C-alpha positions as a LaTeX table, in Angstrom:
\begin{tabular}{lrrr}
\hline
Residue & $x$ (\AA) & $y$ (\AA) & $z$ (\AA) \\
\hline
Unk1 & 0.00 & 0.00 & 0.00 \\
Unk2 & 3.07 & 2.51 & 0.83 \\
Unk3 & 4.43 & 1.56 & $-2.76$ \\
Unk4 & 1.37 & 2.59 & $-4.45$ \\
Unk5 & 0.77 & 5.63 & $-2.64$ \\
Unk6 & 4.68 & 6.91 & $-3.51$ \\
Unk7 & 4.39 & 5.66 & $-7.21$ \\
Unk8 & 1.10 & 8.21 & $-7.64$ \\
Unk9 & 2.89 & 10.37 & $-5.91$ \\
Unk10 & 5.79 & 10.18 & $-8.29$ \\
Unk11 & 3.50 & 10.49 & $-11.13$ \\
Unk12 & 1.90 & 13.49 & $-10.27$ \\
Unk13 & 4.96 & 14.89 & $-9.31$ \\
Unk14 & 6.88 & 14.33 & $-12.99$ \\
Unk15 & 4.51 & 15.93 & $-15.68$ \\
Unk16 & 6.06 & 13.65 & $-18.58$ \\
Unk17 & 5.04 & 10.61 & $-16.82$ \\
Unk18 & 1.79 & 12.19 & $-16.09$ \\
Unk19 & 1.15 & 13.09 & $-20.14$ \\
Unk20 & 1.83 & 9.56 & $-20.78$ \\
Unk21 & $-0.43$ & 8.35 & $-18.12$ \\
Unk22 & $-2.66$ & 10.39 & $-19.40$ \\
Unk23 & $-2.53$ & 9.54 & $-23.11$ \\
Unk24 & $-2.67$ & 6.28 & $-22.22$ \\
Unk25 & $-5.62$ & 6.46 & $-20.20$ \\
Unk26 & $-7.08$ & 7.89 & $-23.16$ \\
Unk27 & $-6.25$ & 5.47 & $-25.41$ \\
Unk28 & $-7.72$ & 2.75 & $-23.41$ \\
Unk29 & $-10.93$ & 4.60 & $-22.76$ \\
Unk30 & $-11.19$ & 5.04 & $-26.49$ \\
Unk31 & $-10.94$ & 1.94 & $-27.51$ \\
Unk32 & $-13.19$ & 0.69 & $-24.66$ \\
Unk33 & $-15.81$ & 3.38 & $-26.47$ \\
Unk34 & $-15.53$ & 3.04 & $-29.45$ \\
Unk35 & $-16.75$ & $-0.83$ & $-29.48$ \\
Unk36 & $-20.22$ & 1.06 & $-27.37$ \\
Unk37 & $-20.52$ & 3.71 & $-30.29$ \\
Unk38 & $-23.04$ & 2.75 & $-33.38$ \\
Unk39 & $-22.07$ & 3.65 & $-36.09$ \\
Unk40 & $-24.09$ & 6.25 & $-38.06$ \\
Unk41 & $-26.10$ & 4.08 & $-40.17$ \\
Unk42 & $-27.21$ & 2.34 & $-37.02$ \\
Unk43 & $-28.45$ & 5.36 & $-35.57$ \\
Unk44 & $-30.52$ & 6.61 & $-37.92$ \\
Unk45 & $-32.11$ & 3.11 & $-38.65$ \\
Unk46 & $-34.92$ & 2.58 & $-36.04$ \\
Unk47 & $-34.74$ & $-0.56$ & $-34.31$ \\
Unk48 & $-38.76$ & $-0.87$ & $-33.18$ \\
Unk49 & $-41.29$ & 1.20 & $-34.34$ \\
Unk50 & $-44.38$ & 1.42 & $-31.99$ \\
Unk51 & $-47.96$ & 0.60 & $-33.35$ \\
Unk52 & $-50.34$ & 2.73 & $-31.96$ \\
Unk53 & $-53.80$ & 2.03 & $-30.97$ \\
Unk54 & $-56.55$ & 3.60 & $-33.19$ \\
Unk55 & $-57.90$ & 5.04 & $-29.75$ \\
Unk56 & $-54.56$ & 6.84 & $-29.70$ \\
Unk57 & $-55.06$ & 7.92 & $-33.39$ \\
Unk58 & $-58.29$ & 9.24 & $-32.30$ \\
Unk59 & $-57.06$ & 11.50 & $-29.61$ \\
Unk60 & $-53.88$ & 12.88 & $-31.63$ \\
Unk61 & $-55.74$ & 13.93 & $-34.72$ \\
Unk62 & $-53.37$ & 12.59 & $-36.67$ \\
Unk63 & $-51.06$ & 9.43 & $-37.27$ \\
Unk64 & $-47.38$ & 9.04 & $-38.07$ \\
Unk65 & $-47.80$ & 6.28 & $-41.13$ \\
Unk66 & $-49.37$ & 6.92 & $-44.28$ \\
Unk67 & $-52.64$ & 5.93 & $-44.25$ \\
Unk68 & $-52.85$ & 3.06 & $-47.10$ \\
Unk69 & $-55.48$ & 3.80 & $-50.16$ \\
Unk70 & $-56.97$ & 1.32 & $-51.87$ \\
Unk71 & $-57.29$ & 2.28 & $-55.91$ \\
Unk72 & $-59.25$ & 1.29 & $-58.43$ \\
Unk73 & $-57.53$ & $-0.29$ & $-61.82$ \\
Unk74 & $-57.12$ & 0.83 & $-64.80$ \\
Unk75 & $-57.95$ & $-1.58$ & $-67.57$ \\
Unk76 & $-60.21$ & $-3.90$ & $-65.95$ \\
Unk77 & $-63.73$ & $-4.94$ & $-67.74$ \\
Unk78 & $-65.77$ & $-3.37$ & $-65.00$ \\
Unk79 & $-63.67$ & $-0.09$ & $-64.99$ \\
Unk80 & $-63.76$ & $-0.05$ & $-69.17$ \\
Unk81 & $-67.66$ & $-0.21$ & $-68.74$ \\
Unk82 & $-68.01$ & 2.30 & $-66.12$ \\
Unk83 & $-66.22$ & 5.30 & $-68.04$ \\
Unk84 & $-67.91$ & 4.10 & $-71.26$ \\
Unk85 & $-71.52$ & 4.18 & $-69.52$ \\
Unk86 & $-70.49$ & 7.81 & $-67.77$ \\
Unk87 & $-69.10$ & 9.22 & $-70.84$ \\
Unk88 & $-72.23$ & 8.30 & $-72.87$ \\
Unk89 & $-74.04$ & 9.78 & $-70.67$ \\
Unk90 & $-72.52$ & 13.25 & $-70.43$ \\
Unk91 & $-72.16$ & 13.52 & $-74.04$ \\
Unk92 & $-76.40$ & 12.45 & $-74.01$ \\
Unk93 & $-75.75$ & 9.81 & $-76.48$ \\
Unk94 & $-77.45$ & 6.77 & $-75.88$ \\
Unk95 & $-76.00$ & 4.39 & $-79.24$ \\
Unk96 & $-72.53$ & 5.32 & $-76.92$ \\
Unk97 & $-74.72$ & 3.37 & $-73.68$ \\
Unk98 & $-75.71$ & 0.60 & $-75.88$ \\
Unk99 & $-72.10$ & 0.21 & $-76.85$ \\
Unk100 & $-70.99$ & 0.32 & $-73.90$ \\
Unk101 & $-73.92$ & $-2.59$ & $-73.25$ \\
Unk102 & $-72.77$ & $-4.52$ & $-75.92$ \\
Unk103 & $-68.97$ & $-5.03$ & $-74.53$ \\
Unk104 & $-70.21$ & $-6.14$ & $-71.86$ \\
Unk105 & $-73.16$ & $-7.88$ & $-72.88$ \\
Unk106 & $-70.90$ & $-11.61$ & $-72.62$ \\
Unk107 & $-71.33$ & $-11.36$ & $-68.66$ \\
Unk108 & $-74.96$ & $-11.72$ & $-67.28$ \\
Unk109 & $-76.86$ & $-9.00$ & $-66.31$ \\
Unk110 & $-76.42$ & $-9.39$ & $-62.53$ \\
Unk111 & $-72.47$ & $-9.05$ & $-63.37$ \\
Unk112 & $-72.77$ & $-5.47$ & $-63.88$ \\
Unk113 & $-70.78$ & $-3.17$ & $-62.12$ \\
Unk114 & $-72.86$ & $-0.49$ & $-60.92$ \\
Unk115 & $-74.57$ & $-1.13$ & $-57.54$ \\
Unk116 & $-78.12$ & $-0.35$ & $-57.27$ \\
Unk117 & $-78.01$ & 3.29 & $-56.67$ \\
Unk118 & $-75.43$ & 3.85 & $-59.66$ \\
Unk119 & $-77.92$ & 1.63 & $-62.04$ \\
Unk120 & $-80.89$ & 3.86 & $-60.91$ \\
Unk121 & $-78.78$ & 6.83 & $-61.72$ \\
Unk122 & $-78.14$ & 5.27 & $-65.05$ \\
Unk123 & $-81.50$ & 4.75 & $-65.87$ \\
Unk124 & $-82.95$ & 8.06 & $-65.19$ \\
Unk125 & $-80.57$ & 10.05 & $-67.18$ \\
Unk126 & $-81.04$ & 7.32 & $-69.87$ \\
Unk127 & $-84.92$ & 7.72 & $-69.76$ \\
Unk128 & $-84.49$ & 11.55 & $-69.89$ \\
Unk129 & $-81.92$ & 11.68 & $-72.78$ \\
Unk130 & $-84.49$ & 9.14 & $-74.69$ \\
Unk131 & $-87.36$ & 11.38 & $-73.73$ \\
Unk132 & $-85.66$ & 14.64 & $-74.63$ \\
Unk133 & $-84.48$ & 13.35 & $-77.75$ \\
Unk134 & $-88.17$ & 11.78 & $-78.93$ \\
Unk135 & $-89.41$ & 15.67 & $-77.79$ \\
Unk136 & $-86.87$ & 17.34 & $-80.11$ \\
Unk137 & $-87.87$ & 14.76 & $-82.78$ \\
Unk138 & $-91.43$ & 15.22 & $-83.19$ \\
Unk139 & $-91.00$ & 19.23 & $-82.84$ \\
Unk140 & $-88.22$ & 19.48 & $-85.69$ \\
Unk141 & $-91.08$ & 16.80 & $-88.06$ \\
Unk142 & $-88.50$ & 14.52 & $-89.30$ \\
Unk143 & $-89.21$ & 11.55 & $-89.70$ \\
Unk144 & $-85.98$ & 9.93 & $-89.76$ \\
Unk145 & $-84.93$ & 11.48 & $-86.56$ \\
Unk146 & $-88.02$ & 10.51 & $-85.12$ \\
Unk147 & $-87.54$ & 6.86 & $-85.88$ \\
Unk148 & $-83.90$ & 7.25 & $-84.57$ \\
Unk149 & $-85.06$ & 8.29 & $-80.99$ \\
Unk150 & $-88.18$ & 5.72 & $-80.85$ \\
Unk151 & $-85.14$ & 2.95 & $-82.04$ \\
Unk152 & $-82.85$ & 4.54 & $-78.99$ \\
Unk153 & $-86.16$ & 4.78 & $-76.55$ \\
Unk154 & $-86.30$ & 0.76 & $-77.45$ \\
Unk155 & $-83.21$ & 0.21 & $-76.54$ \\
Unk156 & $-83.42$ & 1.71 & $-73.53$ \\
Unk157 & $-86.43$ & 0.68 & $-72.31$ \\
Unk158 & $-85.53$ & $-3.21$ & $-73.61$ \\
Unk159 & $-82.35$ & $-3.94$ & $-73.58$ \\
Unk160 & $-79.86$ & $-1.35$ & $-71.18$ \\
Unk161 & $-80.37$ & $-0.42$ & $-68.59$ \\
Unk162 & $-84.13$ & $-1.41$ & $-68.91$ \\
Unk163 & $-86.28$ & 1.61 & $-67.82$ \\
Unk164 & $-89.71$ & 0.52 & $-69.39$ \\
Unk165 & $-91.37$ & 4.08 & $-68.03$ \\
Unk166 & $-89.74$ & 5.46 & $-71.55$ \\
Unk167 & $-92.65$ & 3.63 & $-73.31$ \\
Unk168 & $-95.39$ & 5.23 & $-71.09$ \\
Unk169 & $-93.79$ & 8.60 & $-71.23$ \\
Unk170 & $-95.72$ & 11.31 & $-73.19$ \\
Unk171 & $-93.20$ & 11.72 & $-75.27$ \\
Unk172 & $-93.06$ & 8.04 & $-76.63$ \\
Unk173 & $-96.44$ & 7.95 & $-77.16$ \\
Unk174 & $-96.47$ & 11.36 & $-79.47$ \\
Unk175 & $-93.61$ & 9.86 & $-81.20$ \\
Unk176 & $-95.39$ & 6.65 & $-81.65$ \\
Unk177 & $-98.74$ & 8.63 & $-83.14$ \\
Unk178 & $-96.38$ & 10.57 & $-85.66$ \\
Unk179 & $-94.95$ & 7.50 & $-87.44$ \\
Unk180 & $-98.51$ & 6.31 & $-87.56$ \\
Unk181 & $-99.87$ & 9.63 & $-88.70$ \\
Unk182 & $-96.66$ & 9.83 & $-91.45$ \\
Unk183 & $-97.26$ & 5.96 & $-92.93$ \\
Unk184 & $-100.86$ & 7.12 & $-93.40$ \\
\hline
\end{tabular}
């Protein structure tokens, strides 16, 4: 114990030994550290990543993740049919709906891919388009465009998207008494 106590004496005494004490202190506490240390790729990788509860989502307003989002394709039948059906419809032309029928015409008719509020949709504006075209028909007196729009109310009310009130409209029936009136 005496030895000890005069060889730190001695080395606090001598301030070469103590810069070599020191530097080697150093050198062992480095390389003791330096095997704790991560490196930086490590660091920034996380090692867990906590799932929170949707309660907690709830309360914070807001979540951390992306919230997934499930989309629709692009070139699938049911997809193809949909824009053709919507685009016939905004451009009022029904021999567009029938086309669009007649692609997909191979399925059966409970395949379709409208649910029943879409396929009501459908059939209203299809029923009004018919109607408004029979109207314009009778009032411009051609006959030709008169049988065009009593062939598109047909359809309609037949085949897609089957809206028999066409035939019972007003309309219908005017056209219906000018073709008989013009064969006479």
């Amino acid at each position: 114990l005496a030895q000890e106590q005069q060889s730190s004496s001695a080395l606090h005494t001598d301030p070469a030994m103590v810069s070599i004490f020191v530097e080697q202190e150093s050198k062992m506490q480095d390389t003791r550290m330096t095997s704790v240390f991560q490196t930086k790729e490590q660091l920034e990788r996380k090692r867990c990543q906590k799932m929170y509860s949707s309660s907690h989502l709830g309360r914070s307003g807001h979540s951390a993740s992306p919230c997934p989002v499930i989309m629709e394709e692009h070139g699938t039948m049911e997809v193809v049919f949909k824009r053709m059906v919507e685009k016939a419809l905004t451009e009022k032309n029904l021999q567009g709906l029938q086309q669009a029928w007649a692609r997909w015409r191979s399925r059966t008719p409970a395949d379709v891919p409208l649910d029943n509020r879409e396929l009501a949709n459908v059939r209203r504006q299809a029923a009004e388009i018919a109607r408004r075209q029979l109207k314009e028909a009778v009032r411009d007196g051609e006959s030709v465009a008169v049988e065009t729009a009593l062939r598109n109310a047909d359809h309609v009310a037949d085949i897609f998207p089957c809206a028999p009130e066409v035939k019972s409209a007003l309309e219908y029936k005017a056209a219906m008494s000018y073709c008989e009136h013009d064969e006479l």
